[in-house]
CSV table of C-alpha atoms in Angstrom, one decimal:
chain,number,residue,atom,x,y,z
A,1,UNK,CA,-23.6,-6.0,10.2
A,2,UNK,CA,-24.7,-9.9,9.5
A,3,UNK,CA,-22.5,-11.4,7.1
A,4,UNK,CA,-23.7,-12.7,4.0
A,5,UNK,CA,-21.7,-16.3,4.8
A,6,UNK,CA,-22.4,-17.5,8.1
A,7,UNK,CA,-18.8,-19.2,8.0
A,8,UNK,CA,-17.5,-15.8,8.3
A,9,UNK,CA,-18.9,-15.4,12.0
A,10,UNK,CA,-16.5,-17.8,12.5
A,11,UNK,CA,-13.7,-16.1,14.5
A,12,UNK,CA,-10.9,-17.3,12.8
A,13,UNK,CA,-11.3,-15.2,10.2
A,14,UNK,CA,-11.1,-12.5,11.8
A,15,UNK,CA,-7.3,-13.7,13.1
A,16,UNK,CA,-6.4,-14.8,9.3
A,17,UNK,CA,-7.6,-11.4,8.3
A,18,UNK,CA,-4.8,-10.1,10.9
A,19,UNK,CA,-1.6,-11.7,10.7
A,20,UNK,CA,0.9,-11.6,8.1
A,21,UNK,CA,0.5,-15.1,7.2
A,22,UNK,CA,-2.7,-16.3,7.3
A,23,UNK,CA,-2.1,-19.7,5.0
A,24,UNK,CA,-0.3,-20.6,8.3
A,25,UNK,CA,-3.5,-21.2,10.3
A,26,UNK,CA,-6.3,-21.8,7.4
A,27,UNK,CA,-5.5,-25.4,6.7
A,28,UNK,CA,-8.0,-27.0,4.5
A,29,UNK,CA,-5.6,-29.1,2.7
A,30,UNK,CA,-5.7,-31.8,0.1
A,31,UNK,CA,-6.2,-35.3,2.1
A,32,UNK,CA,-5.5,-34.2,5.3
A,33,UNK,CA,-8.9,-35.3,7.0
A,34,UNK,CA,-7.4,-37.0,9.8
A,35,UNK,CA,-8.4,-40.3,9.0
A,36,UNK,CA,-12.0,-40.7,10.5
A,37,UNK,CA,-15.3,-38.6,10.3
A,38,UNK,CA,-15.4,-36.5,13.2
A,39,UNK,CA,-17.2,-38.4,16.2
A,40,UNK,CA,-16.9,-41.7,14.8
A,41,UNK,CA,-12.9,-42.6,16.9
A,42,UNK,CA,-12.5,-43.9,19.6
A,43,UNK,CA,-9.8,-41.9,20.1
A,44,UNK,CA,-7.9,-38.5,19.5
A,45,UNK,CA,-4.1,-37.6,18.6
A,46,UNK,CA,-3.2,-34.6,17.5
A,47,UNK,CA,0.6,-34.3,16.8
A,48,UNK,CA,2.5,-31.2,17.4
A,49,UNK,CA,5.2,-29.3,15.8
A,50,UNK,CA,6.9,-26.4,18.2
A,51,UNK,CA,7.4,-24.5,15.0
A,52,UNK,CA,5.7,-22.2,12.5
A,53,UNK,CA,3.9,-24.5,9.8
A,54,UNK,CA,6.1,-23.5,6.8
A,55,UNK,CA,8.6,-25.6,8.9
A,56,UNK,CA,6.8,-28.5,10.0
A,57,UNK,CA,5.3,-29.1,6.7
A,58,UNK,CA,9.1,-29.1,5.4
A,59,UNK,CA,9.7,-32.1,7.7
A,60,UNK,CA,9.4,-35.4,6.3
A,61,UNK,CA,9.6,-37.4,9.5
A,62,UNK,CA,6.5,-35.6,10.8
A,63,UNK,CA,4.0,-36.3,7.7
A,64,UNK,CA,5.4,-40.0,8.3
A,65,UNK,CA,4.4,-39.9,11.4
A,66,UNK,CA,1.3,-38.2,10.6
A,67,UNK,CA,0.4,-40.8,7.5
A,68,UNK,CA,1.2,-43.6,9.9
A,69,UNK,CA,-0.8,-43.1,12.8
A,70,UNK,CA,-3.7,-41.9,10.7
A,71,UNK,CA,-3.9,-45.6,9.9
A,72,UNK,CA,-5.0,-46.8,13.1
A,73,UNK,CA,-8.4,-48.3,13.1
A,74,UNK,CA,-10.7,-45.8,15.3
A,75,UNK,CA,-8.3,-43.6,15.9
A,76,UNK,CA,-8.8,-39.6,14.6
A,77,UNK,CA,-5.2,-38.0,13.9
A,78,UNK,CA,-5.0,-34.2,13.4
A,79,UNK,CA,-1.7,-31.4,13.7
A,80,UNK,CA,-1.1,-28.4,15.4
A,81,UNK,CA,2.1,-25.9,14.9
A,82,UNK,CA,3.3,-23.3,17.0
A,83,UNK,CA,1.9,-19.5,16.0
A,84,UNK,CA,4.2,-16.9,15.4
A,85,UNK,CA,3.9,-13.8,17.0
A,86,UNK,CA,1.1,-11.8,15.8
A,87,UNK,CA,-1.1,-14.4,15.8
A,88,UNK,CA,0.0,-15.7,19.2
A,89,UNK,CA,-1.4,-12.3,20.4
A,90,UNK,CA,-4.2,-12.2,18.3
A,91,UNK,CA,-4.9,-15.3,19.7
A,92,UNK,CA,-4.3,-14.2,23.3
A,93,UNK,CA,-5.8,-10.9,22.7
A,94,UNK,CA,-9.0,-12.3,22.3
A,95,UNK,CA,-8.8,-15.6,24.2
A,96,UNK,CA,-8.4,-18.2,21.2
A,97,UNK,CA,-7.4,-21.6,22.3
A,98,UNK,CA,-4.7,-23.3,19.9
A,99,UNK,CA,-6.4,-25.5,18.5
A,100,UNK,CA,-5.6,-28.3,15.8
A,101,UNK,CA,-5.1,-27.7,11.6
A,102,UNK,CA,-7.6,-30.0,10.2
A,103,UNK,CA,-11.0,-29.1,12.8
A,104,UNK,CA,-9.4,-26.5,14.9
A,105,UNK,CA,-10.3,-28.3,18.7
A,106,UNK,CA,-8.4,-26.7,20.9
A,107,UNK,CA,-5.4,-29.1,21.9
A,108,UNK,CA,-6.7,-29.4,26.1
A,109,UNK,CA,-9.8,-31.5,24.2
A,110,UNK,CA,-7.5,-34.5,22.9
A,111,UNK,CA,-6.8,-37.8,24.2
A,112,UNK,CA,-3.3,-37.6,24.0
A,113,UNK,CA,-0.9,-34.1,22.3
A,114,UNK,CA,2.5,-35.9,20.7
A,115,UNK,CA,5.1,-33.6,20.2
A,116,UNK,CA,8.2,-33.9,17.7
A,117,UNK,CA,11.5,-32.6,19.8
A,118,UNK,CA,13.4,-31.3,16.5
A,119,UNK,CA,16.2,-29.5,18.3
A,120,UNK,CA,16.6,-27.8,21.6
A,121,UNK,CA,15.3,-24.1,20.3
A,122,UNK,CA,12.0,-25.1,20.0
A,123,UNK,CA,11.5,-26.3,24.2
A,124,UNK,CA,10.3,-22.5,25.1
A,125,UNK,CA,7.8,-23.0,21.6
A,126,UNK,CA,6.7,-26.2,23.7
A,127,UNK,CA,5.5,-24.3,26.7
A,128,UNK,CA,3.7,-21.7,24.7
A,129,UNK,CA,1.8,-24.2,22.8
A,130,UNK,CA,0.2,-25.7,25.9
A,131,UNK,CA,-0.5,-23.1,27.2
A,132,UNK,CA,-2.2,-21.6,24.6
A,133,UNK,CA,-4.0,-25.1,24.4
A,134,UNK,CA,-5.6,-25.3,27.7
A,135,UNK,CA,-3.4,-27.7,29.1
A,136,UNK,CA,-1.3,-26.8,32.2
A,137,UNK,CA,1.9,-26.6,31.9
A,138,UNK,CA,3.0,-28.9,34.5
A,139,UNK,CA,2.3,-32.8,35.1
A,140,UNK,CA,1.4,-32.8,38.6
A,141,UNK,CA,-0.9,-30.1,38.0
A,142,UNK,CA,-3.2,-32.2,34.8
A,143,UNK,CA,-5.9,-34.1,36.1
A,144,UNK,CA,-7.8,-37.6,34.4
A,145,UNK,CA,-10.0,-34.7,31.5
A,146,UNK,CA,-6.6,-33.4,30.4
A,147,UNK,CA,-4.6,-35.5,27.6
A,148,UNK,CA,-1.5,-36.9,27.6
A,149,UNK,CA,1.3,-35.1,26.6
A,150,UNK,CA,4.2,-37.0,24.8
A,151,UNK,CA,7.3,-36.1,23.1
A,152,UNK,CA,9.8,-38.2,21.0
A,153,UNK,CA,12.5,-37.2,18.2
A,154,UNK,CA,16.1,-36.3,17.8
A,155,UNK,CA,15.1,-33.7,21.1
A,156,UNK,CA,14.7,-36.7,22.8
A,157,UNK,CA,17.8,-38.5,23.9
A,158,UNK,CA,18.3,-36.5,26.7
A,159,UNK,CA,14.8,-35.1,28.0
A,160,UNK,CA,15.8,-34.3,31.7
A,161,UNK,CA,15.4,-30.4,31.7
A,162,UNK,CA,11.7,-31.5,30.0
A,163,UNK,CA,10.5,-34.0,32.6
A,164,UNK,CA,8.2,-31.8,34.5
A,165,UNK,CA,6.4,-31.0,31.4
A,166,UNK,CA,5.6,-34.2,29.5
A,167,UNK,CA,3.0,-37.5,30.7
A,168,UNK,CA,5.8,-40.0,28.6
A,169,UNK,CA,8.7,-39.8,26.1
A,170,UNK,CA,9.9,-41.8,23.7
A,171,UNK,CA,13.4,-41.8,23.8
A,172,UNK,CA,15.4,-41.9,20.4
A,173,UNK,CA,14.4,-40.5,16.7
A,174,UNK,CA,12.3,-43.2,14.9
């Protein structure tokens, strides 16, 4: 049956349509544009939370973050948070890259993926998120197409059991 909106073909309404929490994934909110029209940076960040968005959003240090480096001249700045798990299998079920808030690309089409190391919990969250992105998991295994993956945050002061998973950290919260 064709739908009468052609933005409902759009398969992410069938996952909102499925998970408890669809205001999770639906984004669309006031002033988060990332900064540039699509197409027009030079380059892409898209910052990551391992957590559900409801926690995040909560975090102050993150929209900072996020408010800052959408500042940068030619640069495009979007978010991405962990799913929970019906939507992670919804997701996986039908082969749905994570992909960021604002335009939903899928995180392996970024320049560089930032991630906010909150508290030690959220390292497993870290891994899923990859791989859900389309990045592999492992450094040596990323070649020059995939993005740079960097952490930084609290997490960060001692980011030895992280190392084989991250391009570059930096060290210390702030």
């Amino acid at each position: 049956m064709p739908y009468i909106f052609d933005e409902l073909e759009d398969p992410i309404w069938q996952m909102l349509s499925s998970v408890k929490r669809p205001s999770r994934y639906a984004g669309g909110e006031w002033g988060a544009d990332g900064g540039l029209v699509e197409g027009k940076e030079r380059s892409s960040i898209c910052l990551a939370f391992p957590d559900v968005y409801e926690v995040g959003m909560s975090y102050l240090g993150f929209q900072i973050l996020y408010n800052m480096a959408s500042g940068i001249p030619g640069v495009r700045v979007e978010r991405t948070y962990c799913p929970w798990p019906d939507a992670e299998a919804y997701m996986r079920e039908n082969r749905m890259a994570l992909g960021s808030l604002e335009s939903g690309r899928p995180l392996s089409s970024f320049d560089v993926v930032g991630f906010t190391l909150q508290y030690e919990l959220t390292s497993t969250n870290i891994l899923t998120m990859l791989d859900m992105g389309g990045i592999p998991l492992n450094v040596s295994e990323r070649g020059e197409k995939d993005p740079l993956v960097v952490a930084g945050g609290p997490g960060a002061f001692a980011p030895e059991p992280l190392v084989p998973f991250f391009d570059a950290f930096c060290i210390g919260d702030g």
